[in-house]
XYZ file of C-alpha atoms in Angstrom:
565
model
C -38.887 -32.281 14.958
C -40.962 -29.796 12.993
C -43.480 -30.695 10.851
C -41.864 -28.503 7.762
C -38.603 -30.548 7.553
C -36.999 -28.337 4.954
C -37.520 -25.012 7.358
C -35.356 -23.552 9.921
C -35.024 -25.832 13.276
C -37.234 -24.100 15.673
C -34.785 -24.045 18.709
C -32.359 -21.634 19.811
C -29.293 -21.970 17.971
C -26.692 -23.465 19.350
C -23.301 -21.447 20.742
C -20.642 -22.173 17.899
C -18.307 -25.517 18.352
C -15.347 -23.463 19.203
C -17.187 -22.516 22.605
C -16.514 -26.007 23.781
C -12.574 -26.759 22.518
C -12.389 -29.188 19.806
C -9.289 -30.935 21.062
C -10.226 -33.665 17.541
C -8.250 -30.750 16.247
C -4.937 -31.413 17.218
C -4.727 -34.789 14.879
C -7.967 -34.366 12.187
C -6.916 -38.101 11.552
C -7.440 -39.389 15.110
C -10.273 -42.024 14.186
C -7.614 -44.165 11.883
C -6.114 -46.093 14.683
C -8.769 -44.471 18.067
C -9.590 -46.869 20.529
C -13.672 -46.103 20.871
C -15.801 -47.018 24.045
C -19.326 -48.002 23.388
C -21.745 -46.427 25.572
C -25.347 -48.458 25.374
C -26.917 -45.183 27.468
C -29.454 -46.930 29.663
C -27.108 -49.143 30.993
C -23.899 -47.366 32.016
C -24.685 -45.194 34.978
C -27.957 -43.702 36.073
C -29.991 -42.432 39.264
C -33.434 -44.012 38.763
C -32.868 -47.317 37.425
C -32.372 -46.380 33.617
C -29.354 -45.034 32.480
C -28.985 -41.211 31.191
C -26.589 -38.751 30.203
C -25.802 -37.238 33.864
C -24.695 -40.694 34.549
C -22.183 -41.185 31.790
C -20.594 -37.327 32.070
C -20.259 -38.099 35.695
C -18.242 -41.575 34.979
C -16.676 -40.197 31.889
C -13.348 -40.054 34.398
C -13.317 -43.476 33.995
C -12.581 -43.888 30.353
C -10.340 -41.171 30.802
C -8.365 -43.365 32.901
C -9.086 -46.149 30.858
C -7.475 -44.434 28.090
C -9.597 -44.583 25.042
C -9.767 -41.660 22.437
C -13.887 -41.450 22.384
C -16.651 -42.352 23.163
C -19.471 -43.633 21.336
C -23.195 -42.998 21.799
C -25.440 -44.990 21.075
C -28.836 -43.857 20.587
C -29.908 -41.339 23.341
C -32.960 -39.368 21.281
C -36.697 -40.063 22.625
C -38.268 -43.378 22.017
C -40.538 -45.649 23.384
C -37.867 -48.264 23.480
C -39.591 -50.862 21.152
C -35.699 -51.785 20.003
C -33.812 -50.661 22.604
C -33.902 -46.940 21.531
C -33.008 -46.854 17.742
C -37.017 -46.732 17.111
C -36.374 -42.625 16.797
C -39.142 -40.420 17.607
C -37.142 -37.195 17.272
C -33.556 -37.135 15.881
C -32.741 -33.837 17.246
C -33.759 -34.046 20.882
C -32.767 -36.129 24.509
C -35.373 -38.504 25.711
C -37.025 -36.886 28.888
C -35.915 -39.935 30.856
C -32.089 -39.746 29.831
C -31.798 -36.215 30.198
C -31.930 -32.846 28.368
C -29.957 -30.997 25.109
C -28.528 -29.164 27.852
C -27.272 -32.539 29.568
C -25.747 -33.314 26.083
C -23.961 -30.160 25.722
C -22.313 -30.671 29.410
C -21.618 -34.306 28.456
C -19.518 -32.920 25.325
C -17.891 -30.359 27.029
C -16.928 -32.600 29.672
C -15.513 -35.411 27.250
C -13.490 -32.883 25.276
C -11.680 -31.206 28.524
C -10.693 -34.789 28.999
C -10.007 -34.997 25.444
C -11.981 -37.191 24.535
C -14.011 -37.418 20.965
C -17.953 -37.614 20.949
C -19.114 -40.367 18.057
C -23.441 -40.464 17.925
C -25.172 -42.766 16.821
C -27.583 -41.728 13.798
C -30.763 -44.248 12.477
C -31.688 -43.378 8.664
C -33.409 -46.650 7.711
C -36.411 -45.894 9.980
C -38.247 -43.498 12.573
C -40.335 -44.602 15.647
C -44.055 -45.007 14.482
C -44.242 -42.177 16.896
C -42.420 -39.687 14.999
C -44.707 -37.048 13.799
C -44.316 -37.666 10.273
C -45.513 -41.087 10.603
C -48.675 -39.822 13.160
C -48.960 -37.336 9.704
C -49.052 -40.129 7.452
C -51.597 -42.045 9.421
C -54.276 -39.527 9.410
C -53.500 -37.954 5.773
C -54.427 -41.162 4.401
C -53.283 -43.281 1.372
C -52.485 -41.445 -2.083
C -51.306 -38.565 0.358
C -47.671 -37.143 0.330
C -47.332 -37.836 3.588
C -47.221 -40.928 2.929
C -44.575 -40.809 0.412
C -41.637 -40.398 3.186
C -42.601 -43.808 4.399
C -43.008 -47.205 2.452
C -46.928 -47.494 1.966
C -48.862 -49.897 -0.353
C -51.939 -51.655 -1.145
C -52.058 -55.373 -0.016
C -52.780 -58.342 -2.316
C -55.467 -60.293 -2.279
C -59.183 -60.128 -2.980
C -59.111 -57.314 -0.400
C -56.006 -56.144 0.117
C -55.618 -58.890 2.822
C -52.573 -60.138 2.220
C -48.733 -58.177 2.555
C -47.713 -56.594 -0.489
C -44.725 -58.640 -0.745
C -43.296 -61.752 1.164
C -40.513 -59.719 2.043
C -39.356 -60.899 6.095
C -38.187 -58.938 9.204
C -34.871 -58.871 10.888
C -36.550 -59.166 13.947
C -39.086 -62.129 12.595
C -42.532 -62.037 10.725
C -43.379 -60.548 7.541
C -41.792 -56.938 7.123
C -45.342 -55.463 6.007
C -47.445 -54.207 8.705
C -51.201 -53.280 7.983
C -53.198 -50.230 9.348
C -56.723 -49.304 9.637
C -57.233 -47.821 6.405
C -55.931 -51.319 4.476
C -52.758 -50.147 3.355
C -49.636 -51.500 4.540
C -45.937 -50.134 5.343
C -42.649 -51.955 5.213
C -41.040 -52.502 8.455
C -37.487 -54.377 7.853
C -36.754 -54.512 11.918
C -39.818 -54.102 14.330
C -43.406 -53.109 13.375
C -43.295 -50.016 15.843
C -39.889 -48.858 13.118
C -41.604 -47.319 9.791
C -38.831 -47.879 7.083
C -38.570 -44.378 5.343
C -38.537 -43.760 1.884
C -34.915 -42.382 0.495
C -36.105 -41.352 -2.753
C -38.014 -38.522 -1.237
C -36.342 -35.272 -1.039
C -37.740 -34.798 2.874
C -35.866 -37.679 4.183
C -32.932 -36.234 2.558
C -33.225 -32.738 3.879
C -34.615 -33.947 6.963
C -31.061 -36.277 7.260
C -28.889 -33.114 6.325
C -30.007 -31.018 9.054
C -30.128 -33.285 11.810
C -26.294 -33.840 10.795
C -25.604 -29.965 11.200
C -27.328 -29.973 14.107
C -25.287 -32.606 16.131
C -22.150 -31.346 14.188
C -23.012 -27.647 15.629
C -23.191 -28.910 19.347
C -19.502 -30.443 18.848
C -20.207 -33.817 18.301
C -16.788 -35.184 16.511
C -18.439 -38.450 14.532
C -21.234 -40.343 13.487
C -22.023 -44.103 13.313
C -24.028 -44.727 10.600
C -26.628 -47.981 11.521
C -27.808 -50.673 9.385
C -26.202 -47.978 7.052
C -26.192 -50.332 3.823
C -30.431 -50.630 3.577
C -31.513 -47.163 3.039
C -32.372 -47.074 -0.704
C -34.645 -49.928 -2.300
C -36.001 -50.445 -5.698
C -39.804 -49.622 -5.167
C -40.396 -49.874 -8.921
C -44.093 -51.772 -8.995
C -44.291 -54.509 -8.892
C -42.449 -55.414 -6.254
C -40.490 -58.439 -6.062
C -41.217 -61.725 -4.228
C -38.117 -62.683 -2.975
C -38.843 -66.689 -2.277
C -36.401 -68.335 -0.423
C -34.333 -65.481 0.189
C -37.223 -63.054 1.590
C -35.586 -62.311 4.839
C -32.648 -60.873 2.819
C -29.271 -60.903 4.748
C -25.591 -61.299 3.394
C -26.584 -64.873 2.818
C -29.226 -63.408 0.385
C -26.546 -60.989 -0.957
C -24.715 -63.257 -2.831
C -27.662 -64.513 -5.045
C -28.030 -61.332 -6.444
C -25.452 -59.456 -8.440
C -23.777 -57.068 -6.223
C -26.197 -53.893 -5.431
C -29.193 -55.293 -7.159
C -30.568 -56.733 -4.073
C -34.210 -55.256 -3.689
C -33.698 -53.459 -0.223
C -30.090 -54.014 0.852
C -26.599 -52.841 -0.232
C -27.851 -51.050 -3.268
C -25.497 -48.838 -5.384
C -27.595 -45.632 -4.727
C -27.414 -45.599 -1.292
C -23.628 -44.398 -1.919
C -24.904 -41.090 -3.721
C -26.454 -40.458 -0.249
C -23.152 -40.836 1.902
C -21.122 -38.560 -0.662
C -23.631 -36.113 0.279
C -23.282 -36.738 4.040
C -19.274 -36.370 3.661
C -19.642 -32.718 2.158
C -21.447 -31.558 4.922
C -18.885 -33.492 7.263
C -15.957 -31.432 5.268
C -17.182 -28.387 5.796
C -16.306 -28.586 9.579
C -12.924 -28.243 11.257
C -11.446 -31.122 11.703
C -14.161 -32.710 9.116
C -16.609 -35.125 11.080
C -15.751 -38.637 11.110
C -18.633 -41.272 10.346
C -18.025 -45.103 10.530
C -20.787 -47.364 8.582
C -22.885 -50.587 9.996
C -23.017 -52.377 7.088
C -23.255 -56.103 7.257
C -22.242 -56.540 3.674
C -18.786 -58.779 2.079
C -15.974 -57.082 2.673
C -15.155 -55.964 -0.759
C -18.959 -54.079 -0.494
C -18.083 -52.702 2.669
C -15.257 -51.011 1.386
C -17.616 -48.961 -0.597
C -18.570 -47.315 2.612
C -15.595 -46.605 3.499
C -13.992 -44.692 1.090
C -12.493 -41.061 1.610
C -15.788 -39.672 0.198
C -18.708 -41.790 1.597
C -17.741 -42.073 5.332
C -14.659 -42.864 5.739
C -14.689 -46.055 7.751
C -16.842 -49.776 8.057
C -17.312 -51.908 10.870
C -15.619 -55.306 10.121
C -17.728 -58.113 11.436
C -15.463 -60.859 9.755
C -13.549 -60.819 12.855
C -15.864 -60.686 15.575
C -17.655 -64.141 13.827
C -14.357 -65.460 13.237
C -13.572 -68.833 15.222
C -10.836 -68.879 17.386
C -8.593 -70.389 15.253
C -4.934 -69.303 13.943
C -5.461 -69.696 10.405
C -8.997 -68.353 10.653
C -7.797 -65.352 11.771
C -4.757 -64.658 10.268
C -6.885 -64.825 6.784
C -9.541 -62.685 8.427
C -6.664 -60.334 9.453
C -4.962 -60.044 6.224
C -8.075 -59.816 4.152
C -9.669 -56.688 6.349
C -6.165 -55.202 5.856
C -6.320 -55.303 2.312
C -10.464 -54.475 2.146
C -9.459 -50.818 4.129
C -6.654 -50.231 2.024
C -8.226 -50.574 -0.714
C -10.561 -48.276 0.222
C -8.363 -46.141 1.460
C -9.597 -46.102 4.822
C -7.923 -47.726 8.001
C -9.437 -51.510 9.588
C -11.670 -51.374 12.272
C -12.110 -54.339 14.537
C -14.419 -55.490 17.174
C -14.958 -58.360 19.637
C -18.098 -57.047 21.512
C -21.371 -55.029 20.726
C -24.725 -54.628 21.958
C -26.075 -56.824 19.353
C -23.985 -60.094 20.005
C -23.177 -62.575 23.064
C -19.887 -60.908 24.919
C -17.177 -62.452 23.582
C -16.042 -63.640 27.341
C -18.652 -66.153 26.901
C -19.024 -66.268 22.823
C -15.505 -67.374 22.484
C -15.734 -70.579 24.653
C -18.888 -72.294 22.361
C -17.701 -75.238 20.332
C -17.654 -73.887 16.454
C -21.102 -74.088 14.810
C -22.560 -73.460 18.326
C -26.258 -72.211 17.804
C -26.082 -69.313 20.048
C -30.192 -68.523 20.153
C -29.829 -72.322 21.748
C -27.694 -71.680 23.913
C -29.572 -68.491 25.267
C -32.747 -70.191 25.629
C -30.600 -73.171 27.462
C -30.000 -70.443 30.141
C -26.235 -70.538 28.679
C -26.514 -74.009 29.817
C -26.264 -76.103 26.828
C -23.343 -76.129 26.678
C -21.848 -75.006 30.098
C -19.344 -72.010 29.770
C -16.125 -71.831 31.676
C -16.087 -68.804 32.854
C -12.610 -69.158 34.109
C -11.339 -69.977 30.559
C -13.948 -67.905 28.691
C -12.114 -64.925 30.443
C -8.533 -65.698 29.820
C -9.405 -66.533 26.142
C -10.993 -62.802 25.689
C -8.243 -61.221 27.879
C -5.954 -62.532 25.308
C -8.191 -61.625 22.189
C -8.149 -58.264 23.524
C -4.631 -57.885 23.894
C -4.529 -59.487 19.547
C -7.196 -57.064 19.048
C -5.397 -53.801 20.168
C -2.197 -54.772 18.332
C -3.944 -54.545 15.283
C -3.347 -51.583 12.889
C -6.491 -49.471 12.390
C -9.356 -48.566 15.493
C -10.989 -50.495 18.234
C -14.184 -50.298 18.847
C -14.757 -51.683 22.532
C -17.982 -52.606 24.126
C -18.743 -50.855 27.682
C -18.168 -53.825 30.655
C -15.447 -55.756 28.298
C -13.230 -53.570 30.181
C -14.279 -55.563 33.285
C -14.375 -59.129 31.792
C -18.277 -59.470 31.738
C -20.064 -62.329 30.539
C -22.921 -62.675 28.816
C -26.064 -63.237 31.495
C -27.600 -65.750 29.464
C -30.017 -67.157 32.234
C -32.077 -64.020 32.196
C -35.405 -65.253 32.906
C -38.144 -64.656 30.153
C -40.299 -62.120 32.192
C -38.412 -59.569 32.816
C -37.053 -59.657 28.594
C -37.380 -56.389 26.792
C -35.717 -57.204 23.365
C -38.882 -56.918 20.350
C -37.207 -60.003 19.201
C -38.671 -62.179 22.034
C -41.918 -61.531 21.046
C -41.723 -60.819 17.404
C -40.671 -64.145 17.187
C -43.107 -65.789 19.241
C -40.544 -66.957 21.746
C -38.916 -68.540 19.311
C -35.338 -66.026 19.512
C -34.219 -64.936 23.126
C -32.903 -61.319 21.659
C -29.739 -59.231 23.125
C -30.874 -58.522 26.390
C -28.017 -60.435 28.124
C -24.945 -57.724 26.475
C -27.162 -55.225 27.560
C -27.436 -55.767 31.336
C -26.540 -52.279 33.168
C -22.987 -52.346 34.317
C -21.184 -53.061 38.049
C -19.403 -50.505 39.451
C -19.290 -51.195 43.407
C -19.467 -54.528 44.970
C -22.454 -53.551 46.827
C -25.668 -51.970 46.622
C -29.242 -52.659 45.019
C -27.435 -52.197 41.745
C -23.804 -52.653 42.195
C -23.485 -48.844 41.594
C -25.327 -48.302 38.645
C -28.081 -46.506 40.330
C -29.618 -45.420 43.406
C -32.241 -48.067 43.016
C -32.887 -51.427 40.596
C -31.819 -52.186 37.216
C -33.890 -52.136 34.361
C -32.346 -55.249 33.858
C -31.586 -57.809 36.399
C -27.807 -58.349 37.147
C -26.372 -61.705 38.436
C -24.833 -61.522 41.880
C -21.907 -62.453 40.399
C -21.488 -58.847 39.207
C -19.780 -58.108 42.512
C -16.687 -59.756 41.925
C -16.841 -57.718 38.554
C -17.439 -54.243 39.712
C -14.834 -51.237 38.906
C -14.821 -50.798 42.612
C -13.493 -54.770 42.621
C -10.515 -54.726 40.238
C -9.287 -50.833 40.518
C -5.936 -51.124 41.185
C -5.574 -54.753 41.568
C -3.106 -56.139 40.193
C -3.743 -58.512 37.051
C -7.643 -57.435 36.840
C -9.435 -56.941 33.435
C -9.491 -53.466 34.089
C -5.936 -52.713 35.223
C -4.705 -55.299 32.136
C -6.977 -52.905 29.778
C -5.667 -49.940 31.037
C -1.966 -51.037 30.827
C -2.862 -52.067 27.280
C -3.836 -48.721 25.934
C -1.049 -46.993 27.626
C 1.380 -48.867 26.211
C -0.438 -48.706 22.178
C -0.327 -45.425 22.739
C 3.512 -45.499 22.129
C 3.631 -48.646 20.794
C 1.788 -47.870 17.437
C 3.434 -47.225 14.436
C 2.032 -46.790 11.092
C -1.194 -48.454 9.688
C 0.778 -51.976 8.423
C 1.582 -55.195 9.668
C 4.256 -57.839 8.932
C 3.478 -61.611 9.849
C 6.409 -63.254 11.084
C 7.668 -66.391 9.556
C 8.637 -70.050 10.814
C 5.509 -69.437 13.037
C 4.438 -72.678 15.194
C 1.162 -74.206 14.456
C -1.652 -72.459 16.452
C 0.494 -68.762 16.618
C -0.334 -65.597 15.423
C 3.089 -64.063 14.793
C 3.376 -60.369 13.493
C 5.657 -57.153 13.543
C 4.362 -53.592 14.172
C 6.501 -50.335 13.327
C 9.966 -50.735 14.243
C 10.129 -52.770 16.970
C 7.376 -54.390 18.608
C 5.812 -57.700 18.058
C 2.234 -59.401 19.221
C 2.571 -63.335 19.331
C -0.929 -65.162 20.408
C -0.955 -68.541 21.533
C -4.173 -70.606 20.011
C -2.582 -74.022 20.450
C -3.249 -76.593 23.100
C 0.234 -76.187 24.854
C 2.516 -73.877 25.525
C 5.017 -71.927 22.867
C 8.469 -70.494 23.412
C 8.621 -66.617 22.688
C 10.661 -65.346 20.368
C 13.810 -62.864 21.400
C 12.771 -59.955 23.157
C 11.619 -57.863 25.895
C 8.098 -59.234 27.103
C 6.043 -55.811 27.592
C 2.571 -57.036 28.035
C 0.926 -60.282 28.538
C -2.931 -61.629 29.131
C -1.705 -64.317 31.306
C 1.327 -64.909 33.219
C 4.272 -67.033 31.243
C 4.817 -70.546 32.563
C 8.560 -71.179 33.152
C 8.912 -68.430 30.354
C 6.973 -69.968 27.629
C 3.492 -68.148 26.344
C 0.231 -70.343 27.476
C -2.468 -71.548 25.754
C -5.119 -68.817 25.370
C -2.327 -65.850 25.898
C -0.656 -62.735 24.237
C 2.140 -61.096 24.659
C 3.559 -57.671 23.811
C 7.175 -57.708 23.303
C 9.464 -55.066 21.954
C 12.948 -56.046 20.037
């Protein structure tokens, strides 16, 4: 970045997006029911232990086989990794050990010959305290206007000792961190990510043209993080918040809706109808999907035609696994995006949670930080059973109207490595909390793609993260072509929704057994998932697709099937 926002970017422009072919442009409506990949960059595919862009253009083959419709970034810019990346030192650049702008540019042109859609992720509640405007602000000084992009303020106390509010971090601790001079900036997540200040016309210029800029390189989408805190109410004084200081959608719902002091505020939507007429003014217009953990009649805020477009529905990746859990989940995120006028989105896996291979199989009310710091011990997992149950989430999942957003390595059944010892941790939230939190390392473990080698194909060398042996009997290289693998049961899967999906409704199916998800899609096809301790019979029809073989023709616990009438 520059250090005059507002002016011209200093780099050679980039050649127009119709030098690499915008296939988005054959359907400008492709995100309403896409089927997304997740790419966490440093762990899909490297050549020196951490994973970079070379890597993922040169296994981008694979999700062309797997048969997504994109591919989704997430953050790839230089940082010095004190959260995993999204502390951003430069918006508009490639961290030196993931690769060059000219790496990016091949990795677009690549996806789109395979026709597949490029979705980056973009971080506008914070910058890396490396960022230069932050290195700015720290020598101008307080009272300087430098320090007006950020969140700075005098402490309380007899000498400023104390935080200016008793406001609390995602990540653990007071959300105040003090410098030299005695002043002290607000820091929702991790002390080494500045929270900027969206009331200054910088940050909103700033925002703008890092848009363009990604936009102008062909990049077909955005997703928005923590998308739902950028504005606060920094009217002095500041509010104490009491009980509710560490904010959350808990928190939410003590306050009227958008009053909170730093989250889910009605201004932040001004911003995104800004963002959407710069994404209209491309062709197809960009897509942008919003991280907002906010109720779902909040999130639809985000989601409408002109804010971004789409939300991330959390509902159902907490959701139990439980028939009449989910079936209100279900109909209640059907009715959120329509409402909005946007299509659902739905998601089992991310590289925030525990995998759902392993998530799925805790008793309800488990306390997964205990079970992480058990080793994934307390209580044992079945793996065995922790897989079929996801297999046949998956197959509920991609029946759904409205797009998937999958996690890299669910493709391949992975669980969670829970037992990753505490040394070799590299999640802020370890030691933000003093040990007290484990963090996300274990959905973050660089993938298996051979069944040999000092990193089961990830790399020439080591893993930045340790992998379990058991990664072998995971590996692409392991289940490619064999029949009833994770992989060849995901691959069948989006094949077959592919010509299976039908308009952006659902019809559940009555005289449903107890424990069975029962609905209709289009004209034609139904998805029936058993939840129930036994078996079910299936209802007339040709069986398609299932996530576990039938027993004597009947649908097993823990199974879907695709059938077609």
């Amino acid at each position: 970045m520059t250090d005059r926002p507002t002016a011209p970017d200093p780099r050679p422009p980039h050649p127009a997006p119709d030098a690499t072919p915008d296939l988005s442009s054959r359907d400008p409506d492709w995100w309403r029911q896409a089927v997304v990949y997740q790419i966490y960059p440093r762990s899909f595919a490297d050549g020196d232990g951490l994973g970079d862009l070379r890597g993922i253009t040169r296994r981008l083959t694979h999700l062309s086989a797997l048969g997504v419709d994109a591919l989704w970034l997430s953050p790839f810019y230089p940082s010095e990794l004190a959260d995993g990346g999204y502390d951003v030192a430069d918006p508009r650049d490639v961290d030196p050990r993931l690769g060059t702008l000219d790496d990016f540019d091949e990795l677009v042109r690549e996806a789109h010959r395979l026709g597949l859609k490029v979705i980056v992720d973009i971080v506008p509640n914070h910058t890396s305290h490396q960022h230069v405007w932050f290195q700015e602000a720290l020598r101008a000084g307080p009272g300087s206007p430098a320090r007006d992009r950020y969140v700075f303020r005098d402490g309380r106390g007899e000498h400023g000792e104390l935080p200016p509010t008793d406001w609390q971090s995602v990540f653990g601790g007071s959300a105040w961190q003090r410098v030299p001079d005695g002043q002290w900036y607000l820091h929702l997540f991790a002390a080494e990510q500045p929270d900027l200040n969206w009331d200054h016309q910088d940050v909103r210029e700033d925002f703008r043209t890092t848009l363009r800029f990604w936009s102008d390189r062909g990049v077909d989408g955005f997703r928005v993080d923590v998308a739902h805190a950028l504005t606060k109410d920094l009217e002095e004084p500041l509010r104490d918040l009491g009980d509710h200081a560490a904010g959350g959608e808990a928190a939410l719902a003590d306050f009227a809706p958008g009053t909170h002091p730093f989250y889910d505020r009605d201004e932040v939507h001004e911003i995104y109808r800004d963002w959407r007429k710069i994404f209209d003014t491309y062709t197809p217009p960009r897509t942008a999907v919003a991280e907002a953990w906010v109720p779902g009649a909040r999130r639809a805020l985000y989601a409408r035609p002109d804010e971004l477009g789409q939300a991330f529905n959390f509902e159902y990746l907490e959701a139990a696994w439980d028939a009449d859990e989910l079936r209100q989940v279900i109909t209640d995120s059907l009715a959120t995006a329509q409402a909005a006028g946007a299509s659902a989105t739905w998601v089992l896996s991310n590289h925030d949670v525990v995998r759902h291979a392993s998530r799925l199989m805790l008793p309800p009310g488990t306390d997964t930080n205990a079970w992480l710091l058990s080793g994934g011990h307390a209580p044992a997992v079945d793996l065995e059973a922790g897989l079929r149950r996801a297999r046949a989430a998956t197959l509920l999942m991609l029946a759904l109207p409205g797009s998937a957003y999958v996690y890299q390595g669910e493709e391949l059944g992975l669980p969670e490595v829970a037992d990753l010892p505490t040394e070799v941790l590299q999640d802020p939230i370890w030691e933000q909390t003093g040990h007290v939190r484990k963090g996300r390392d274990g959905c973050r473990v660089p993938l298996p793609w051979t069944t040999t080698g000092p990193s089961y194909g990830f790399g020439a060398g080591g893993a930045w993260l340790p992998q379990p042996a058991s990664f072998a009997e995971y590996a692409v290289e392991a289940q490619d072509g064999a029949e009833g693998s994770t992989l060849e049961l995901y691959r069948t899967a989006l094949r077959l929704r592919r010509k299976l999906i039908d308009g952006e409704t659902l019809t559940w199916a009555e005289g449903t057994p107890e424990g069975v998800l029962q609905f209709d899609r289009g004209d034609g096809w139904r998805c029936v998932t058993n939840l129930s301790p036994g078996p079910v019979s299936l209802p007339a029809g040709e069986v398609v697709l299932t996530s576990a073989p039938l027993e004597d023709g009947r649908l097993a616990p823990d199974t879907t099937a695709w059938l077609t009438r």
